[in-house]
PDB file of C-alpha atoms in Angstrom:
ATOM      1  CA  MET H 260      -2.569 -35.565  -5.296  1.00  0.00           C
ATOM      2  CA  THR H 261      -2.577 -37.269  -1.825  1.00  0.00           C
ATOM      3  CA  GLY H 262      -4.563 -38.180   0.928  1.00  0.00           C
ATOM      4  CA  ASP H 263      -2.715 -35.798   3.275  1.00  0.00           C
ATOM      5  CA  ARG H 264      -4.707 -33.860   5.784  1.00  0.00           C
ATOM      6  CA  LEU H 265      -4.630 -30.052   6.177  1.00  0.00           C
ATOM      7  CA  PRO H 266      -4.277 -28.716   9.289  1.00  0.00           C
ATOM      8  CA  ALA H 267      -6.943 -28.378  12.260  1.00  0.00           C
ATOM      9  CA  GLU H 268      -7.447 -27.070  15.624  1.00  0.00           C
ATOM     10  CA  HIS H 269      -8.256 -29.615  18.648  1.00  0.00           C
ATOM     11  CA  LEU H 270     -10.539 -31.618  17.691  1.00  0.00           C
ATOM     12  CA  SER H 271     -11.758 -34.861  19.479  1.00  0.00           C
ATOM     13  CA  PRO H 272      -9.863 -38.280  19.399  1.00  0.00           C
ATOM     14  CA  LEU H 273     -13.334 -39.496  17.000  1.00  0.00           C
ATOM     15  CA  ALA H 274     -13.837 -36.470  15.247  1.00  0.00           C
ATOM     16  CA  THR H 275      -9.933 -36.538  13.975  1.00  0.00           C
ATOM     17  CA  LEU H 276     -10.449 -39.926  13.361  1.00  0.00           C
ATOM     18  CA  VAL H 277     -13.525 -38.166  11.023  1.00  0.00           C
ATOM     19  CA  ASP H 278     -11.220 -36.123   9.480  1.00  0.00           C
ATOM     20  CA  GLU H 279      -8.869 -38.587   8.480  1.00  0.00           C
ATOM     21  CA  VAL H 280     -11.349 -40.217   6.635  1.00  0.00           C
ATOM     22  CA  LEU H 281     -12.245 -37.052   4.757  1.00  0.00           C
ATOM     23  CA  ALA H 282      -8.454 -36.395   4.094  1.00  0.00           C
ATOM     24  CA  GLY H 283      -8.399 -39.637   2.815  1.00  0.00           C
ATOM     25  CA  VAL H 284     -11.275 -38.829  -0.162  1.00  0.00           C
ATOM     26  CA  GLY H 285     -10.268 -35.646  -0.821  1.00  0.00           C
ATOM     27  CA  TYR H 286     -12.169 -34.514   1.314  1.00  0.00           C
ATOM     28  CA  GLU H 287     -15.408 -35.143   0.138  1.00  0.00           C
ATOM     29  CA  VAL H 288     -18.193 -34.984   2.440  1.00  0.00           C
ATOM     30  CA  ALA H 289     -20.592 -37.563   0.648  1.00  0.00           C
ATOM     31  CA  ALA H 290     -17.522 -39.662  -0.435  1.00  0.00           C
ATOM     32  CA  ALA H 291     -16.910 -39.934   3.042  1.00  0.00           C
ATOM     33  CA  THR H 292     -20.099 -40.657   4.332  1.00  0.00           C
ATOM     34  CA  ASP H 293     -20.930 -42.930   2.611  1.00  0.00           C
ATOM     35  CA  ALA H 294     -18.258 -44.894   3.257  1.00  0.00           C
ATOM     36  CA  ILE H 295     -18.677 -44.577   6.730  1.00  0.00           C
ATOM     37  CA  ASP H 296     -22.285 -45.426   7.136  1.00  0.00           C
ATOM     38  CA  ASP H 297     -21.419 -48.655   5.442  1.00  0.00           C
ATOM     39  CA  ALA H 298     -18.754 -49.650   7.660  1.00  0.00           C
ATOM     40  CA  VAL H 299     -20.940 -48.916  10.727  1.00  0.00           C
ATOM     41  CA  PRO H 300     -22.524 -52.316  11.659  1.00  0.00           C
ATOM     42  CA  GLY H 301     -26.489 -52.365  11.730  1.00  0.00           C
ATOM     43  CA  TYR H 302     -28.064 -49.924  10.250  1.00  0.00           C
ATOM     44  CA  GLY H 303     -26.624 -47.387  11.942  1.00  0.00           C
ATOM     45  CA  GLY H 304     -24.198 -44.588   9.945  1.00  0.00           C
ATOM     46  CA  LEU H 305     -22.124 -41.478  11.258  1.00  0.00           C
ATOM     47  CA  PHE H 306     -24.829 -39.265  12.556  1.00  0.00           C
ATOM     48  CA  ASP H 307     -27.254 -42.053  13.595  1.00  0.00           C
ATOM     49  CA  PRO H 308     -28.064 -41.485  17.407  1.00  0.00           C
ATOM     50  CA  ALA H 309     -27.751 -45.363  17.594  1.00  0.00           C
ATOM     51  CA  THR H 310     -24.235 -45.489  16.431  1.00  0.00           C
ATOM     52  CA  THR H 311     -22.578 -45.804  19.821  1.00  0.00           C
ATOM     53  CA  PRO H 312     -18.667 -43.774  19.802  1.00  0.00           C
ATOM     54  CA  ASP H 313     -17.088 -47.474  20.054  1.00  0.00           C
ATOM     55  CA  GLU H 314     -18.851 -48.585  16.611  1.00  0.00           C
ATOM     56  CA  LEU H 315     -17.915 -45.452  15.055  1.00  0.00           C
ATOM     57  CA  ARG H 316     -14.236 -45.559  16.153  1.00  0.00           C
ATOM     58  CA  ARG H 317     -14.101 -48.974  15.130  1.00  0.00           C
ATOM     59  CA  ALA H 318     -15.494 -48.381  11.971  1.00  0.00           C
ATOM     60  CA  LEU H 319     -13.490 -45.516  11.192  1.00  0.00           C
ATOM     61  CA  GLU H 320     -10.077 -47.359  12.583  1.00  0.00           C
ATOM     62  CA  SER H 321     -11.391 -50.122   9.783  1.00  0.00           C
ATOM     63  CA  LEU H 322     -11.759 -47.556   6.880  1.00  0.00           C
ATOM     64  CA  LEU H 323      -7.987 -46.129   7.734  1.00  0.00           C
ATOM     65  CA  ALA H 324      -6.542 -49.189   7.594  1.00  0.00           C
ATOM     66  CA  SER H 325      -8.092 -50.962   4.379  1.00  0.00           C
ATOM     67  CA  GLY H 326      -7.107 -47.340   2.694  1.00  0.00           C
ATOM     68  CA  LEU H 327      -9.422 -45.114   1.051  1.00  0.00           C
ATOM     69  CA  THR H 328      -9.386 -43.668  -2.851  1.00  0.00           C
ATOM     70  CA  ARG H 329     -10.703 -40.036  -3.834  1.00  0.00           C
ATOM     71  CA  PRO H 330     -13.644 -40.263  -5.961  1.00  0.00           C
ATOM     72  CA  PRO H 331     -12.800 -39.875  -9.974  1.00  0.00           C
ATOM     73  CA  VAL H 332     -12.169 -36.326 -11.115  1.00  0.00           C
ATOM     74  CA  SER H 333     -14.847 -34.116 -12.855  1.00  0.00           C
ATOM     75  CA  GLU H 334     -14.273 -32.754 -15.615  1.00  0.00           C
ATOM     76  CA  PRO H 335     -14.571 -28.654 -16.428  1.00  0.00           C
ATOM     77  CA  LYS H 336     -15.647 -26.881 -19.169  1.00  0.00           C
ATOM     78  CA  SER H 337     -12.527 -24.059 -18.708  1.00  0.00           C
ATOM     79  CA  ASP H 338      -9.531 -23.131 -16.656  1.00  0.00           C
ATOM     80  CA  THR H 339     -12.194 -20.758 -15.339  1.00  0.00           C
ATOM     81  CA  PHE H 340     -13.691 -21.402 -11.722  1.00  0.00           C
ATOM     82  CA  VAL H 341     -16.250 -20.080  -9.318  1.00  0.00           C
ATOM     83  CA  LEU H 342     -15.258 -21.142  -5.330  1.00  0.00           C
ATOM     84  CA  TYR H 343     -17.877 -20.719  -2.399  1.00  0.00           C
ATOM     85  CA  VAL H 344     -16.390 -20.999   0.703  1.00  0.00           C
ATOM     86  CA  ASP H 345     -18.171 -20.902   4.270  1.00  0.00           C
ATOM     87  CA  GLY H 346     -17.176 -20.884   8.364  1.00  0.00           C
ATOM     88  CA  SER H 347     -19.788 -22.397  10.768  1.00  0.00           C
ATOM     89  CA  SER H 348     -19.093 -21.876  14.232  1.00  0.00           C
ATOM     90  CA  ARG H 349     -21.418 -22.990  16.794  1.00  0.00           C
ATOM     91  CA  GLY H 350     -21.125 -20.282  19.968  1.00  0.00           C
ATOM     92  CA  ASN H 351     -18.195 -18.362  18.180  1.00  0.00           C
ATOM     93  CA  PRO H 352     -16.223 -19.650  19.838  1.00  0.00           C
ATOM     94  CA  GLY H 353     -17.409 -23.288  19.457  1.00  0.00           C
ATOM     95  CA  PRO H 354     -17.450 -26.305  17.249  1.00  0.00           C
ATOM     96  CA  ALA H 355     -16.915 -25.611  13.980  1.00  0.00           C
ATOM     97  CA  GLY H 356     -16.543 -26.445  10.341  1.00  0.00           C
ATOM     98  CA  ALA H 357     -15.442 -25.399   7.256  1.00  0.00           C
ATOM     99  CA  GLY H 358     -17.313 -26.195   3.664  1.00  0.00           C
ATOM    100  CA  ALA H 359     -16.135 -25.732  -0.292  1.00  0.00           C
ATOM    101  CA  VAL H 360     -17.653 -26.099  -3.248  1.00  0.00           C
ATOM    102  CA  ILE H 361     -15.537 -25.746  -6.689  1.00  0.00           C
ATOM    103  CA  MET H 362     -18.035 -24.714  -9.711  1.00  0.00           C
ATOM    104  CA  ASP H 363     -16.965 -24.290 -13.372  1.00  0.00           C
ATOM    105  CA  ALA H 364     -17.557 -21.931 -15.701  1.00  0.00           C
ATOM    106  CA  ALA H 365     -20.617 -23.537 -16.306  1.00  0.00           C
ATOM    107  CA  LYS H 366     -22.007 -22.862 -12.901  1.00  0.00           C
ATOM    108  CA  ASP H 367     -21.460 -27.051 -12.827  1.00  0.00           C
ATOM    109  CA  GLN H 368     -20.617 -28.235  -9.343  1.00  0.00           C
ATOM    110  CA  LEU H 369     -17.776 -29.930  -9.623  1.00  0.00           C
ATOM    111  CA  VAL H 370     -16.609 -30.943  -5.814  1.00  0.00           C
ATOM    112  CA  ARG H 371     -18.698 -30.493  -2.823  1.00  0.00           C
ATOM    113  CA  LEU H 372     -16.034 -30.530   0.104  1.00  0.00           C
ATOM    114  CA  GLY H 373     -16.137 -30.258   3.867  1.00  0.00           C
ATOM    115  CA  ARG H 374     -14.260 -31.076   6.905  1.00  0.00           C
ATOM    116  CA  PRO H 375     -14.307 -30.216  10.987  1.00  0.00           C
ATOM    117  CA  VAL H 376     -12.056 -27.542  12.308  1.00  0.00           C
ATOM    118  CA  GLY H 377     -11.860 -27.588  16.103  1.00  0.00           C
ATOM    119  CA  SER H 378     -14.033 -28.064  18.964  1.00  0.00           C
ATOM    120  CA  ARG H 379     -13.844 -24.570  19.917  1.00  0.00           C
ATOM    121  CA  THR H 380     -13.522 -22.548  16.950  1.00  0.00           C
ATOM    122  CA  GLY H 381     -14.470 -18.785  15.995  1.00  0.00           C
ATOM    123  CA  ASN H 382     -16.337 -18.222  12.875  1.00  0.00           C
ATOM    124  CA  ASN H 383     -13.497 -16.668  10.804  1.00  0.00           C
ATOM    125  CA  THR H 384     -10.712 -18.771  11.641  1.00  0.00           C
ATOM    126  CA  ALA H 385     -13.308 -21.446  10.097  1.00  0.00           C
ATOM    127  CA  GLU H 386     -13.670 -19.238   7.218  1.00  0.00           C
ATOM    128  CA  TYR H 387      -9.985 -19.038   6.784  1.00  0.00           C
ATOM    129  CA  VAL H 388     -10.020 -23.107   7.014  1.00  0.00           C
ATOM    130  CA  ALA H 389     -12.965 -23.033   4.524  1.00  0.00           C
ATOM    131  CA  LEU H 390     -11.435 -21.080   2.077  1.00  0.00           C
ATOM    132  CA  GLN H 391      -7.638 -22.913   2.345  1.00  0.00           C
ATOM    133  CA  LEU H 392      -9.588 -25.980   2.217  1.00  0.00           C
ATOM    134  CA  GLY H 393     -11.206 -25.258  -1.360  1.00  0.00           C
ATOM    135  CA  LEU H 394      -7.517 -23.906  -2.928  1.00  0.00           C
ATOM    136  CA  SER H 395      -6.229 -26.565  -1.711  1.00  0.00           C
ATOM    137  CA  GLU H 396      -8.524 -29.259  -3.563  1.00  0.00           C
ATOM    138  CA  LEU H 397      -8.617 -26.982  -6.175  1.00  0.00           C
ATOM    139  CA  PHE H 398      -4.879 -27.450  -7.032  1.00  0.00           C
ATOM    140  CA  ALA H 399      -4.959 -30.996  -6.244  1.00  0.00           C
ATOM    141  CA  ARG H 400      -7.529 -31.532  -9.616  1.00  0.00           C
ATOM    142  CA  TYR H 401      -6.883 -28.734 -11.764  1.00  0.00           C
ATOM    143  CA  GLU H 402      -4.938 -26.277 -13.165  1.00  0.00           C
ATOM    144  CA  PRO H 403      -6.696 -22.639 -12.561  1.00  0.00           C
ATOM    145  CA  ARG H 404      -5.880 -19.559 -14.390  1.00  0.00           C
ATOM    146  CA  ARG H 405      -9.332 -17.285 -13.463  1.00  0.00           C
ATOM    147  CA  LEU H 406     -11.149 -18.041  -9.978  1.00  0.00           C
ATOM    148  CA  GLU H 407     -13.702 -15.790  -8.288  1.00  0.00           C
ATOM    149  CA  VAL H 408     -14.323 -16.647  -4.395  1.00  0.00           C
ATOM    150  CA  ARG H 409     -17.701 -15.990  -2.933  1.00  0.00           C
ATOM    151  CA  ILE H 410     -17.423 -15.601   0.693  1.00  0.00           C
ATOM    152  CA  ASP H 411     -19.178 -13.420   3.384  1.00  0.00           C
ATOM    153  CA  SER H 412     -16.697 -13.122   5.838  1.00  0.00           C
ATOM    154  CA  MET H 413     -15.199  -9.235   5.697  1.00  0.00           C
ATOM    155  CA  THR H 414     -12.450  -9.941   8.287  1.00  0.00           C
ATOM    156  CA  VAL H 415     -10.787 -12.861   5.621  1.00  0.00           C
ATOM    157  CA  ILE H 416     -11.622 -10.593   2.426  1.00  0.00           C
ATOM    158  CA  ARG H 417      -9.528  -7.132   4.438  1.00  0.00           C
ATOM    159  CA  ASP H 418      -6.881  -9.780   5.075  1.00  0.00           C
ATOM    160  CA  VAL H 419      -6.799 -11.867   2.310  1.00  0.00           C
ATOM    161  CA  TRP H 420      -7.543  -9.203  -0.692  1.00  0.00           C
ATOM    162  CA  GLY H 421      -7.345  -6.011   1.328  1.00  0.00           C
ATOM    163  CA  GLY H 422      -3.381  -6.544   2.329  1.00  0.00           C
ATOM    164  CA  ASP H 423      -4.243  -6.278   6.082  1.00  0.00           C
ATOM    165  CA  ASP H 424      -2.349  -8.463   8.582  1.00  0.00           C
ATOM    166  CA  PRO H 425      -4.471 -11.212   9.811  1.00  0.00           C
ATOM    167  CA  THR H 426      -6.134 -10.123  12.571  1.00  0.00           C
ATOM    168  CA  GLU H 427      -7.702 -13.529  14.127  1.00  0.00           C
ATOM    169  CA  PRO H 428      -5.100 -14.760  16.604  1.00  0.00           C
ATOM    170  CA  GLY H 429      -3.597 -18.262  15.302  1.00  0.00           C
ATOM    171  CA  VAL H 430      -4.939 -17.766  11.491  1.00  0.00           C
ATOM    172  CA  GLU H 431      -1.523 -17.362  10.325  1.00  0.00           C
ATOM    173  CA  THR H 432      -0.504 -21.092   8.637  1.00  0.00           C
ATOM    174  CA  TYR H 433      -3.951 -20.917   7.203  1.00  0.00           C
ATOM    175  CA  SER H 434      -3.010 -17.154   5.840  1.00  0.00           C
ATOM    176  CA  GLU H 435       0.113 -17.566   4.567  1.00  0.00           C
ATOM    177  CA  ALA H 436      -0.984 -21.173   2.612  1.00  0.00           C
ATOM    178  CA  VAL H 437      -4.206 -18.747   0.988  1.00  0.00           C
ATOM    179  CA  THR H 438      -1.730 -16.173  -0.069  1.00  0.00           C
ATOM    180  CA  ALA H 439       0.698 -18.485  -1.673  1.00  0.00           C
ATOM    181  CA  ALA H 440      -2.275 -20.583  -3.840  1.00  0.00           C
ATOM    182  CA  LEU H 441      -4.009 -17.403  -4.760  1.00  0.00           C
ATOM    183  CA  SER H 442      -0.271 -16.174  -5.905  1.00  0.00           C
ATOM    184  CA  SER H 443       0.402 -18.733  -8.747  1.00  0.00           C
ATOM    185  CA  ILE H 444      -3.328 -18.191 -10.469  1.00  0.00           C
ATOM    186  CA  SER H 445      -3.167 -15.738 -12.975  1.00  0.00           C
ATOM    187  CA  GLU H 446      -6.536 -13.818 -12.311  1.00  0.00           C
ATOM    188  CA  HIS H 447      -8.609 -13.726  -9.052  1.00  0.00           C
ATOM    189  CA  GLN H 448     -11.034 -11.724  -7.543  1.00  0.00           C
ATOM    190  CA  TYR H 449     -13.495 -11.830  -4.744  1.00  0.00           C
ATOM    191  CA  THR H 450     -17.305 -11.477  -4.187  1.00  0.00           C
ATOM    192  CA  HIS H 451     -18.983 -11.101  -0.717  1.00  0.00           C
ATOM    193  CA  LEU H 452     -21.762 -13.137  -0.036  1.00  0.00           C
ATOM    194  CA  ALA H 453     -24.716 -11.304   1.573  1.00  0.00           C
ATOM    195  CA  ASP H 454     -26.427 -13.207   4.357  1.00  0.00           C
ATOM    196  CA  SER H 455     -29.304 -13.228   1.949  1.00  0.00           C
ATOM    197  CA  ASP H 456     -27.136 -14.849  -0.686  1.00  0.00           C
ATOM    198  CA  PRO H 457     -27.299 -18.785  -1.384  1.00  0.00           C
ATOM    199  CA  ASN H 458     -24.638 -19.934  -0.514  1.00  0.00           C
ATOM    200  CA  PRO H 459     -24.057 -24.322  -1.563  1.00  0.00           C
ATOM    201  CA  ALA H 460     -20.944 -24.153   1.458  1.00  0.00           C
ATOM    202  CA  ASP H 461     -23.004 -23.456   3.791  1.00  0.00           C
ATOM    203  CA  ALA H 462     -24.725 -26.759   4.253  1.00  0.00           C
ATOM    204  CA  LEU H 463     -20.895 -28.825   4.101  1.00  0.00           C
ATOM    205  CA  ALA H 464     -19.762 -26.304   6.973  1.00  0.00           C
ATOM    206  CA  THR H 465     -22.725 -27.373   8.926  1.00  0.00           C
ATOM    207  CA  VAL H 466     -22.059 -30.805   8.764  1.00  0.00           C
ATOM    208  CA  GLY H 467     -18.500 -29.973   9.745  1.00  0.00           C
ATOM    209  CA  ALA H 468     -19.523 -28.504  12.338  1.00  0.00           C
ATOM    210  CA  ASP H 469     -21.888 -31.459  13.692  1.00  0.00           C
ATOM    211  CA  ILE H 470     -18.390 -33.545  13.502  1.00  0.00           C
ATOM    212  CA  ALA H 471     -16.223 -31.247  15.577  1.00  0.00           C
ATOM    213  CA  ALA H 472     -19.017 -31.564  18.035  1.00  0.00           C
ATOM    214  CA  PHE H 473     -18.038 -35.292  18.472  1.00  0.00           C
ATOM    215  CA  GLY H 474     -17.091 -36.108  22.402  1.00  0.00           C
ATOM    216  CA  PRO H 475     -14.379 -38.074  23.064  1.00  0.00           C
ATOM    217  CA  GLY H 476     -14.181 -41.556  21.832  1.00  0.00           C
TER     218      GLY H 476
END
């Protein structure tokens, strides 16, 4: 396991710092938010309107300089997993985030992941990043043999499971990483989520989009 960042689209300097903190804790949103909130002076926090960009930047730089650790790994019930993924883009393209939730076969939520994707990024690219995020952290923590991916983007489904060439410009880096990860799992399948289906990754993708919307700082 490492704290290396996954690739991202263009982000402001402030959003980039938040993404670096997220990478340091394995992209676990709750752990990163708690650490940032504790580092911000006064009663402010990551999303508090009273927190100035300078205060947030200093808190983020302090956290990165002090070193970050990943939360303890939750033990799964088996080597079978369910991965929910979602991408969110405001304006499509616009500020975009990615979210992923790793569950075991007993449907226990093991990991809740999120990150900003880009300041002007489309939904399908964000969904690709969400899938890469979930698979990367799944392999960082566990040894999956069976996997069901629950996803709502038919574009990504056609590209990844249908064998089509990627149709979204600029997603080749994500597509290649996703294909390589899935090829090492003995059994994997997808379930297409309708808009009305619950997706626990949705809220995490929204947080990522909130971070991607941070301006220069």
